XYZ file of C-alpha atoms in Angstrom:
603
model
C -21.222 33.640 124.079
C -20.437 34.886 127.661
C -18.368 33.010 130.199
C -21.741 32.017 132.327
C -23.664 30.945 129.360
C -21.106 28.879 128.419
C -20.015 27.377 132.001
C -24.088 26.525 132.070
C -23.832 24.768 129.235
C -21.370 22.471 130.492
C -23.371 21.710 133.559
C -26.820 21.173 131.768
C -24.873 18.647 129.741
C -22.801 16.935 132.970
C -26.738 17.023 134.940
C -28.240 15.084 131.792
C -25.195 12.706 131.614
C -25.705 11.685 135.215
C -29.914 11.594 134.857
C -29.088 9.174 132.253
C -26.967 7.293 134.092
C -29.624 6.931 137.043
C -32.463 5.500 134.526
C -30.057 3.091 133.593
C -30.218 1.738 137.159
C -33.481 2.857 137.326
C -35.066 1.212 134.196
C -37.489 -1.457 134.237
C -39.491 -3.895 131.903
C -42.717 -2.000 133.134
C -41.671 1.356 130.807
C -42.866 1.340 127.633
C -41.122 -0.703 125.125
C -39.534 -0.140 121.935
C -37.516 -1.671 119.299
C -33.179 -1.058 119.867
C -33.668 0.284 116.198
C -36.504 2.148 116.493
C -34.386 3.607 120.002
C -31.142 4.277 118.010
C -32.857 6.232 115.336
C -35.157 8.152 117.821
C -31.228 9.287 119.087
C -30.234 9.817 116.074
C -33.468 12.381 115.247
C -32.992 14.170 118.347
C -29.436 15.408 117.047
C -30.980 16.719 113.576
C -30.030 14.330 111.871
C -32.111 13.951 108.768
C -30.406 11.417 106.339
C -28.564 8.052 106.388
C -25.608 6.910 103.702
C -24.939 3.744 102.770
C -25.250 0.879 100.827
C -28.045 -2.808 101.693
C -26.253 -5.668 102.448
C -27.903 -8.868 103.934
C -26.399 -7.962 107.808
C -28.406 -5.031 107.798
C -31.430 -5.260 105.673
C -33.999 -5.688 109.120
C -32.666 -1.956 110.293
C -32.900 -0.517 106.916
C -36.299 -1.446 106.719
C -37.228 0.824 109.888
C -34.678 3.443 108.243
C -37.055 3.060 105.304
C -40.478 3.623 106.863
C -38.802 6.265 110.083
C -40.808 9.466 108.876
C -37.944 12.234 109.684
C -34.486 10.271 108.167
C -33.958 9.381 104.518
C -31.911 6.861 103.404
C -29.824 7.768 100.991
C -28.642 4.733 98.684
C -25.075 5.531 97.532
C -22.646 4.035 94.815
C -20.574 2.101 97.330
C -19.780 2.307 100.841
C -16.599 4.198 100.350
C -18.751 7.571 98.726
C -21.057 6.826 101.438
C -18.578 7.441 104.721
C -17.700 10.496 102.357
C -21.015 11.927 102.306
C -21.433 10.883 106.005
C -18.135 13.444 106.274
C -19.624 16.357 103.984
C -22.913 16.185 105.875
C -21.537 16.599 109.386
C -18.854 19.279 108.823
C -22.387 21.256 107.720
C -24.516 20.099 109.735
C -23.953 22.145 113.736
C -24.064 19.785 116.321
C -24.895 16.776 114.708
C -23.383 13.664 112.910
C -23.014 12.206 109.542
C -24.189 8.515 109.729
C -23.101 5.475 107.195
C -24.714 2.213 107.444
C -22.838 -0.518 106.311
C -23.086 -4.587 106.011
C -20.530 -6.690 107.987
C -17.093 -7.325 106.519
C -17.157 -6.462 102.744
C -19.117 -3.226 103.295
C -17.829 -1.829 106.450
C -14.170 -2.443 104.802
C -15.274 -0.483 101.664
C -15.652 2.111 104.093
C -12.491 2.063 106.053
C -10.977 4.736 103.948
C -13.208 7.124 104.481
C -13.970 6.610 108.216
C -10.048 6.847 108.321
C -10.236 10.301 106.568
C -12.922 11.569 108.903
C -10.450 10.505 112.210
C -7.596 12.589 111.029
C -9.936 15.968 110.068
C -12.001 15.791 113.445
C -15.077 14.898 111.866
C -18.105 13.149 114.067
C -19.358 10.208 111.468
C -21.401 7.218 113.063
C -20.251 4.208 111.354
C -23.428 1.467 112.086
C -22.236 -1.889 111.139
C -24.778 -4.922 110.455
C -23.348 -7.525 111.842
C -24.214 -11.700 112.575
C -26.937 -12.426 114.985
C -25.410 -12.743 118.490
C -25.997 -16.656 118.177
C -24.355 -16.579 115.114
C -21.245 -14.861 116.513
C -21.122 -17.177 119.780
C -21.370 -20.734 117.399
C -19.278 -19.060 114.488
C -20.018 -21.154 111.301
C -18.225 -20.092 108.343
C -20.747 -17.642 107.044
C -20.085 -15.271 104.244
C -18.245 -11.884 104.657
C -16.266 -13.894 107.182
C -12.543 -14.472 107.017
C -12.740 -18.484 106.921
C -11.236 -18.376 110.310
C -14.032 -17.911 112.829
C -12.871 -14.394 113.757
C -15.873 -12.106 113.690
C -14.443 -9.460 115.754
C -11.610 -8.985 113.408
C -13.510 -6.013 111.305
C -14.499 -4.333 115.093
C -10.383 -4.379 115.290
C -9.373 -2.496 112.248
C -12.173 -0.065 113.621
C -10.288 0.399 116.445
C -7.449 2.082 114.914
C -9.369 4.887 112.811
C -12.318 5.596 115.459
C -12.105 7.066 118.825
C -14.740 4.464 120.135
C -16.161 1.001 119.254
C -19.723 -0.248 120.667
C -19.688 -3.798 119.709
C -23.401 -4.521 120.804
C -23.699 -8.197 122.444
C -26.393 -7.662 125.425
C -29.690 -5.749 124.585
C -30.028 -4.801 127.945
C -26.944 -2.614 128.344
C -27.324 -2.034 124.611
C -28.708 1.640 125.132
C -26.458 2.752 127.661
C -23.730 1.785 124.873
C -25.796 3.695 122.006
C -25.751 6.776 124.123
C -22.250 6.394 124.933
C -20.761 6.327 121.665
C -22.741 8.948 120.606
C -21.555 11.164 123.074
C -18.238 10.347 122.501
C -18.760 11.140 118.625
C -20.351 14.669 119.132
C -17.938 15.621 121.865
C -14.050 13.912 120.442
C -15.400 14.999 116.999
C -14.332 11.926 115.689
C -15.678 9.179 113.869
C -16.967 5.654 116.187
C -18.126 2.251 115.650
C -21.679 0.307 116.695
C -22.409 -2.760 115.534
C -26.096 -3.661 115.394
C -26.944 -7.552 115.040
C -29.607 -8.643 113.019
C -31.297 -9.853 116.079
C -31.169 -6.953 117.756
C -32.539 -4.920 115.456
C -36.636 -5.368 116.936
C -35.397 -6.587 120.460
C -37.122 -4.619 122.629
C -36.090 -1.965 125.235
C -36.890 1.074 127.658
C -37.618 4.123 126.260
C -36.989 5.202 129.024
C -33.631 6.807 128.742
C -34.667 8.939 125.272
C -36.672 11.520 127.699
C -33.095 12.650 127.795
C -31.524 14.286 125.367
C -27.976 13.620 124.644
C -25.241 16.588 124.383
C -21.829 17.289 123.508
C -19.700 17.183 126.981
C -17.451 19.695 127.093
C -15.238 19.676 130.634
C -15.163 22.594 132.604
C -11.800 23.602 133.085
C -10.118 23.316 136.182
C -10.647 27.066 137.347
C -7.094 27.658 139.323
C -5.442 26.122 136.629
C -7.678 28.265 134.318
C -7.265 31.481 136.178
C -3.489 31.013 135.615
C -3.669 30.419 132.386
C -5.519 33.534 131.745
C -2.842 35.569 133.718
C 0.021 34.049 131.713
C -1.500 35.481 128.619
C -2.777 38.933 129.378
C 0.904 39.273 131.000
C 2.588 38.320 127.260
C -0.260 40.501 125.899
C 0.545 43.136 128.230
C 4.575 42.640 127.423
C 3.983 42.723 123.674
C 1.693 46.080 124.216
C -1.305 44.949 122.369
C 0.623 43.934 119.007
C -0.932 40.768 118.926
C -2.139 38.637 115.767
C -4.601 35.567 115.875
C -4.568 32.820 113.971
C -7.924 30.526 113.119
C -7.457 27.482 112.025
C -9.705 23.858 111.520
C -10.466 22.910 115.231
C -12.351 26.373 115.260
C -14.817 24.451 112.972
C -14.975 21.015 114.699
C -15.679 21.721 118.587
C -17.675 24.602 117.554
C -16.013 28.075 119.019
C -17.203 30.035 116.458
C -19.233 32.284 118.364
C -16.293 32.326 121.187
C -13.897 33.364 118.561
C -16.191 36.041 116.650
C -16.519 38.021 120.272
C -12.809 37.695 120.869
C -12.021 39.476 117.765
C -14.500 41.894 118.420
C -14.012 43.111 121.835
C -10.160 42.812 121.508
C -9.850 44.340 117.737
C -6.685 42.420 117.236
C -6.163 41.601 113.454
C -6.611 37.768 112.640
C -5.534 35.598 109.598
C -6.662 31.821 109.066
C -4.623 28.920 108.110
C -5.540 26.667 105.196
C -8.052 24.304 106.855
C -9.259 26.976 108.538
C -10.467 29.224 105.663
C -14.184 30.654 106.067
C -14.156 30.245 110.337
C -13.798 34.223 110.283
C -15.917 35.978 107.613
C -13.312 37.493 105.024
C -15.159 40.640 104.480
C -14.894 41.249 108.246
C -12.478 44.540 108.543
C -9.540 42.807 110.681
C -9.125 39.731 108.523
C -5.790 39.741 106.661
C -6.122 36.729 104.469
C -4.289 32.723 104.946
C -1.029 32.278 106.563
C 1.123 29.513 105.123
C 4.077 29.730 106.503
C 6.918 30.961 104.175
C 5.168 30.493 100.882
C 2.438 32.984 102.183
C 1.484 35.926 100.501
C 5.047 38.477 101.317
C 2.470 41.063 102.494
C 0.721 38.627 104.610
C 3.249 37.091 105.785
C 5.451 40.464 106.801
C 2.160 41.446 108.952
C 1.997 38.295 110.563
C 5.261 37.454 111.617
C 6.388 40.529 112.726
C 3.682 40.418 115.659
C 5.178 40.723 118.759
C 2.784 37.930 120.190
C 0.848 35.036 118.302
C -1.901 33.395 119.593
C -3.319 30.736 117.261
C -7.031 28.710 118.293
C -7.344 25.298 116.691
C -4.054 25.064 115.012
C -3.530 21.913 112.759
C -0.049 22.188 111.811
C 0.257 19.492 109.259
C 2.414 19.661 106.232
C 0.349 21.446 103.830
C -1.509 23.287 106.327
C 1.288 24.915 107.959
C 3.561 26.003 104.560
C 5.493 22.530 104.725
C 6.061 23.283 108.359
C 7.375 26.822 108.123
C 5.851 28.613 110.354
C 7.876 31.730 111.125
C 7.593 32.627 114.452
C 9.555 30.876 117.718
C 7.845 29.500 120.062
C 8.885 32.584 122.956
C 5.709 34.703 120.828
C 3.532 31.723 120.644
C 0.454 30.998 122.293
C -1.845 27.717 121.041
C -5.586 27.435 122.124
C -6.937 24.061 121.398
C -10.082 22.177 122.569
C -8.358 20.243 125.379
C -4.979 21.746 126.112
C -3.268 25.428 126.312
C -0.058 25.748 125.149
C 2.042 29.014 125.960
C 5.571 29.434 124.905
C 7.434 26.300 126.026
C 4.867 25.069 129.238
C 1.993 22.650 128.113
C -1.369 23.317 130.202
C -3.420 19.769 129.841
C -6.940 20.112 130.628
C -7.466 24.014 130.050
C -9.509 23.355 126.915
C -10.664 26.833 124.605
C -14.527 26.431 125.004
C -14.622 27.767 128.232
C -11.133 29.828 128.035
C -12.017 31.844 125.115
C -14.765 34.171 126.967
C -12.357 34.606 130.300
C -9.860 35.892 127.607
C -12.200 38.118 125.749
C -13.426 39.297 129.305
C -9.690 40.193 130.638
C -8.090 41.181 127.210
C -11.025 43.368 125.955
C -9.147 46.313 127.300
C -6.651 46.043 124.990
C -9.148 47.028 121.865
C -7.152 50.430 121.749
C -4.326 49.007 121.019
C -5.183 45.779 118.681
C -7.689 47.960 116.351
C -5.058 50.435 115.373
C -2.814 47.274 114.015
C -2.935 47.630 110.081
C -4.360 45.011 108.221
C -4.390 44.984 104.863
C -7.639 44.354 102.889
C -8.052 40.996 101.623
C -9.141 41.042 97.910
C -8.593 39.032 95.129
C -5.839 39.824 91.921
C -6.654 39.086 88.894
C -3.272 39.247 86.944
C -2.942 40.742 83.453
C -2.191 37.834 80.832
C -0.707 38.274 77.104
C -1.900 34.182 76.738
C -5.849 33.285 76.592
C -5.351 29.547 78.019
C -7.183 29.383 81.542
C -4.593 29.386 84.019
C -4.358 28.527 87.454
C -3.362 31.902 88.047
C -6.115 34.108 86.250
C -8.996 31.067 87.146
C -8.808 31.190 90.929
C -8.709 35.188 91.150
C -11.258 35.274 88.467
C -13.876 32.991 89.314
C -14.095 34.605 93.174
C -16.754 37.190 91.700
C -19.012 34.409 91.064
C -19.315 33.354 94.689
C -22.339 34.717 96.234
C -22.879 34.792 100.235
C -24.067 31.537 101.977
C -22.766 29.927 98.911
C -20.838 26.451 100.262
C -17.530 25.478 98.731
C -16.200 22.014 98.120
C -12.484 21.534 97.038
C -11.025 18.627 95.950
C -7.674 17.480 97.342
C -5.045 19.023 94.350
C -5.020 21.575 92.783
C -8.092 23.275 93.858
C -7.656 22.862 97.488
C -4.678 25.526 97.132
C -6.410 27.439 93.948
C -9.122 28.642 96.423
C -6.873 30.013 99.095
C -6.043 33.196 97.436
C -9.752 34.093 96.394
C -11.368 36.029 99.054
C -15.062 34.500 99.932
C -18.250 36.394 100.250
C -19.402 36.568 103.904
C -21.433 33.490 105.667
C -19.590 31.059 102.807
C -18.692 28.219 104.076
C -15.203 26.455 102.693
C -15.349 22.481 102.601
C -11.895 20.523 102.008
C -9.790 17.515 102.657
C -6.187 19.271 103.477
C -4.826 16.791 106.319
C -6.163 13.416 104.994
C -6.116 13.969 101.167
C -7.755 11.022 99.874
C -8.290 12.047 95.989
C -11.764 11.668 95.179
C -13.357 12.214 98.481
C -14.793 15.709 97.303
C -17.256 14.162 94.888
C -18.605 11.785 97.788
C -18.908 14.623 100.605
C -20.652 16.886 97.641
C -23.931 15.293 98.293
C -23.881 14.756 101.944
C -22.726 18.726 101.864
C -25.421 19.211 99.417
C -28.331 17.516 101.905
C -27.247 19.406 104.652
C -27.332 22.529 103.049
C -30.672 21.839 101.858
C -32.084 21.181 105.310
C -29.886 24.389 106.753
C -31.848 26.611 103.916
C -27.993 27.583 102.900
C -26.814 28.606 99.604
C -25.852 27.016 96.746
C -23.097 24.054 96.383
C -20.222 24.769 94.690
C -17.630 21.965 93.765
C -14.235 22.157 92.399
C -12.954 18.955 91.076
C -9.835 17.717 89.115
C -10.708 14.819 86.189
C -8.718 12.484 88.045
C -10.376 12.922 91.122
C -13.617 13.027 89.053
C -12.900 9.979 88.095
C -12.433 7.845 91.434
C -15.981 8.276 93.251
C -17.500 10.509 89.895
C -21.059 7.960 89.970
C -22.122 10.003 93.400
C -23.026 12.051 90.945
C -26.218 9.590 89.846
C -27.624 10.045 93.188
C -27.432 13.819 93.861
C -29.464 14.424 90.203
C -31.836 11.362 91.786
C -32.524 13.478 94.957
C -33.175 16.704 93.358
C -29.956 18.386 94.510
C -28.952 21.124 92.496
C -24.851 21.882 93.020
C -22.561 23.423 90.729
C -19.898 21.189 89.684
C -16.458 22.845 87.808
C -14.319 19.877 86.357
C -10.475 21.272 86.103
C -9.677 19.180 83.266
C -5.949 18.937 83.143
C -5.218 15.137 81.641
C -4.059 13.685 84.874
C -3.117 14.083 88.273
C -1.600 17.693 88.280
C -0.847 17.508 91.975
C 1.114 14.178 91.299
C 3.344 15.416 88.892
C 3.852 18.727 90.677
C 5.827 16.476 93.153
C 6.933 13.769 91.010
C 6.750 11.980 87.393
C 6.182 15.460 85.469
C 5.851 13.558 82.562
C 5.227 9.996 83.964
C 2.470 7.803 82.061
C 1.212 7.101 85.674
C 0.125 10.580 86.043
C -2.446 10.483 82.698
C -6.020 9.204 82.770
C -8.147 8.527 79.958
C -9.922 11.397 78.859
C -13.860 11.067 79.154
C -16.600 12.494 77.122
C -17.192 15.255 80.130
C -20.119 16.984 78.597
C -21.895 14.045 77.898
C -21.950 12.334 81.414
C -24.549 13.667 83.599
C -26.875 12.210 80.605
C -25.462 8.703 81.909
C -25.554 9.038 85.535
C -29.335 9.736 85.452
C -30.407 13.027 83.827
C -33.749 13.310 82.387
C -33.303 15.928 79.395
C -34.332 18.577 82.170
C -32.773 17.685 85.389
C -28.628 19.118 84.389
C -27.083 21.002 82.461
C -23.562 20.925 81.139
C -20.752 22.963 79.763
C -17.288 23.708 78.443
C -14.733 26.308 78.258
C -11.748 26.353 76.888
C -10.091 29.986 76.877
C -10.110 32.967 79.046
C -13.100 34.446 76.731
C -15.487 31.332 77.176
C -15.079 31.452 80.316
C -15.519 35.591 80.660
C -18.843 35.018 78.250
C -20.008 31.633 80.500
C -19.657 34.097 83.730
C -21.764 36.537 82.270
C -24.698 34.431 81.051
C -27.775 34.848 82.685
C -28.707 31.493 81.517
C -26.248 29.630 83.634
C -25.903 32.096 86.445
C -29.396 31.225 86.911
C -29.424 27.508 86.821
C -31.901 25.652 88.802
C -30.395 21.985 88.493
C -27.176 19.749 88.712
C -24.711 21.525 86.623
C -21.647 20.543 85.439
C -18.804 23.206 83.817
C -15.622 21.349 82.223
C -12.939 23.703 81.715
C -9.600 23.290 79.672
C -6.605 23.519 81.383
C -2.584 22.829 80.598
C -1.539 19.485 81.837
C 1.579 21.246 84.239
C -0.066 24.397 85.178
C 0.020 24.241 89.140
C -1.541 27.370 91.842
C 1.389 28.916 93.168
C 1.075 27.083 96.854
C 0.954 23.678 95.074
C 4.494 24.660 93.931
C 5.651 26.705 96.328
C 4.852 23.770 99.190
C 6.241 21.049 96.613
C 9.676 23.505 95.926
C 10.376 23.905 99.679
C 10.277 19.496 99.977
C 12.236 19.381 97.124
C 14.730 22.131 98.426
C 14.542 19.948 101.790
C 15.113 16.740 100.345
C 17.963 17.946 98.368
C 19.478 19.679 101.296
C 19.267 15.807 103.416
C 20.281 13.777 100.348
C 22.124 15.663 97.667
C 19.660 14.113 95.086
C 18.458 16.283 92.657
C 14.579 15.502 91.823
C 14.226 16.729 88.298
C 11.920 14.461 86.949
């Protein structure tokens, strides 16, 4: 996308915010009327979005009722609230430019939901959280209703909300009511970050101006101040200029969430300079494309990987995240004199902090000024990213030949879903198939979350016309959120679901209590459960593996390579068997801790 496209944008956005603005002074009982709910789910259709998670609950039965009967949004009943915020997460990390959208009940539900709202704060992930909540004259007398506290504080819920959302609409006057809608939608879409609206049961067929929805709402993103800007731009091409071209970039999550894909892809291809992705940023760069080098993960990268990274004169990483597990256990191993960090509202370069110089608009003055430099950046070797499937006397299925192994059954436009474990760092050394899409929970790591964002995932790929679904789950994870399940096999949705089936939490006793009873789980009847959570003797298949040679054969067979339902494939794994950056990450704490304390962890 070119610098003017962009910068116009920005200013069709900023004109629309302020034409809204005006009908709110402007609006009057003489436009046509419409319900609030019928106006907050017109918004909500306007942004794409095509389903609703969550679970009934008395507070918000009168809005689910027009959810029911709205002809272009499903509601899609989940287990509990808590796999409902997760599918609200999977659906809007697919879904461009739109949100994922729970509905829960006051108190009991929206609680239930908490973690998962929680999760979607820390990974930058826009998820509506609509709260049913006492009618207004209900909250004014305060009797001691149910789902209260017993204390006559019903804005207590709205308060833990506060702390895990980056804005909270508590709705209390229907005439300002709109204006509030349309603000904390905005700021969902453009802080991609979860926020709060409560909805009253009496407000639910109140009625409103329509006036305001003959203007759509957009993501805001500020123009940078241009001096400020220009500078910025100058300080870079100089270092670029210093290092003589040998420059490496870095992707890494926030490429996904303020959506600079585009910006990025044209950067790498007018500058040539090699790039490599971090962890949570896997799949922002196609890995087939030529000048991608595979993940950097600080010092328990790949050696080759890591050699040609670090030995750049000049980094410049866009949308780094550099949380523990995302950045190698902090070990990133360059200094901050050959760093330069693009984010969404900030530039950092070397030491100096530029506030306000956000990438969306800096990323096409950059490829503009530094495209001269494609000489020099596409004659830097990178090394071709492919996959290594090691040579094993044993026939157990290790983490080590399964990762490596199973990347020749990924097809393009296929979408991924890791669960936080062992499969989150499993799938980093398999190069994907170009347009895949990798889905994971690295910064918040709430175990089970990957079954739950499966079917929102799932739904949005359907309605993208994407791929297929592919999830990678551990049993314990499984079995934390495993009845989302029941309602992907009730909706038709077909994804691919590989149980790692290790006895326990392998992740967990990679860092402590090895042989802990905490650590095991109860070992279910794996084959047998998609029978339980709804299947109709057609509607799923299942199967299990439990060498190298079942799984070779299952790989190969034409009759599960061309499944057309919910499929489930349980395979047989040792109980300690970690990836290598699992244990890697976990050795370099341990090393750490021992260093600080003098303890030994051998446990």
């Amino acid at each position: 996308m070119t610098t003017a496209n962009v910068e116009v944008e920005s200013l069709k956005g900023e004109v629309d915010r302020l034409r809204l603005e005006v009908q709110t002074l402007q609006a009057k009982q003489g436009h046509e009327q419409v319900t609030l709910g019928h106006y907050l789910l017109t918004r909500l259709t306007q942004l794409g979005v095509k389903h609703m998670f969550g679970v009934p609950g008395d507070f918000n039965l009168g809005f689910l009722d027009l959810v029911e009967d709205h002809p272009d949004i499903d509601w899609i009943g989940n287990c509990n609230e808590l796999n409902a915020a997760y599918a609200a997460d999977g659906y809007a990390r697919i879904k461009p430019n739109a949100l994922g959208v729970v509905t829960t009940t006051f108190g009991v539900g929206e609680l239930s939901a908490t973690n998962g709202i929680a999760g979607a704060f820390s990974e930058m992930v826009p998820v509506l959280h609509i709260a049913g909540v006492p009618s207004t004259t209900q909250q004014k007398k305060r009797p001691l209703l149910h789902h209260t506290l017993g204390d006559g504080r019903y804005g207590a819920y709205a308060e833990v909300a506060k702390q895990i959302t980056v804005h909270t609409a508590w709705l209390d006057n229907v005439e300002t009511a709109p204006r509030m809608i349309d603000e904390a939608i905005i700021q969902c879409m453009t802080k991609a970050r979860p926020v709060y609206l409560t909805l009253p049961t009496d407000f639910v067929t109140a009625e409103v101006s329509s006036e305001r929805l003959n203007i759509p709402l957009q993501r805001v993103v500020s123009v940078n101040d241009p001096p400020t800007e220009n500078f910025v731009v100058d300080q870079i091409e100089k270092l670029v200029r210093e290092a003589e071209g040998d420059v490496v970039i870095i992707v890494d999550a926030c490429v996904f969430r303020y959506d600079v894909r585009d910006e990025v892809k044209e950067f790498l291809k007018k500058t040539g300079f090699p790039v490599y992705a971090a962890p949570m940023g896997k799949t922002a760069i196609d890995e087939d494309y030529e000048r991608y080098g595979g993940i950097y993960v600080g010092s328990i990268t790949d050696p080759e990987i890591k050699e040609n990274v670090e030995k750049a004169k000049l980094i410049i990483s866009v949308g780094g995240v550099q949380s523990d597990f995302n950045s190698g256990m902090f070990t990133y191993g360059f200094p901050t004199s050959r760093h330069v960090e693009l984010h969404s509202t900030h530039t950092h370069i070397q030491y100096a902090a530029y506030p306000g110089v956000g990438f969306k608009h800096l990323l096409p003055k950059l490829t503009e000024r530094l495209q001269s430099y494609y000489d020099l950046g596409s004659k830097i070797p990178v090394i071709p990213y492919k996959a290594k499937i090691p040579a094993e006397e044993t026939d157990v299925i290790t983490q080590r030949y399964f990762w490596p192994r199973i990347g020749s059954f990924f097809k393009p436009n296929d979408v991924i879903v890791t669960e936080t474990g062992t499969a989150n760092f499993g799938i980093l050394d398999v190069p994907l198939p170009p347009k895949t899409l990798l889905v994971s929970q690295i910064f918040w790591g709430s175990i089970g979350w990957s079954v739950g964002a499966t079917l929102g995932v799932a739904l949005a790929a359907r309605d993208l016309g994407l791929g297929r679904v592919v999830l990678f789950v551990g049993d314990g994870s499984m079995q934390l959120t495993v009845q989302e399940i029941s309602p992907m096999i009730r909706l038709g949705l077909k994804p691919i679901i590989f149980l790692l089936n290790n006895n326990g939490y392998v992740i967990e006793r990679t860092i402590h209590g090895k042989h802990r009873k905490y650590n095991d789980i109860a070992d279910w009847k794996w084959t047998q459960l998609l029978d339980t959570l709804g299947d109709r003797e057609t509607e799923t298949k299942s199967f299990k593996v439990t060498n190298q040679a079942e799984l070779e054969s299952l790989l190969q067979d034409a009759a599960f390579l061309d499944s057309d339902c919910t499929t489930l494939v349980e395979v047989i794994m040792d109980r300690l068997d970690a990836p290598r950056l699992l244990a890697d990450g976990v050795a370099i704490n341990k090393r750490a801790a021992r260093a600080a304390t003098g303890k030994v962890d051998d446990d």
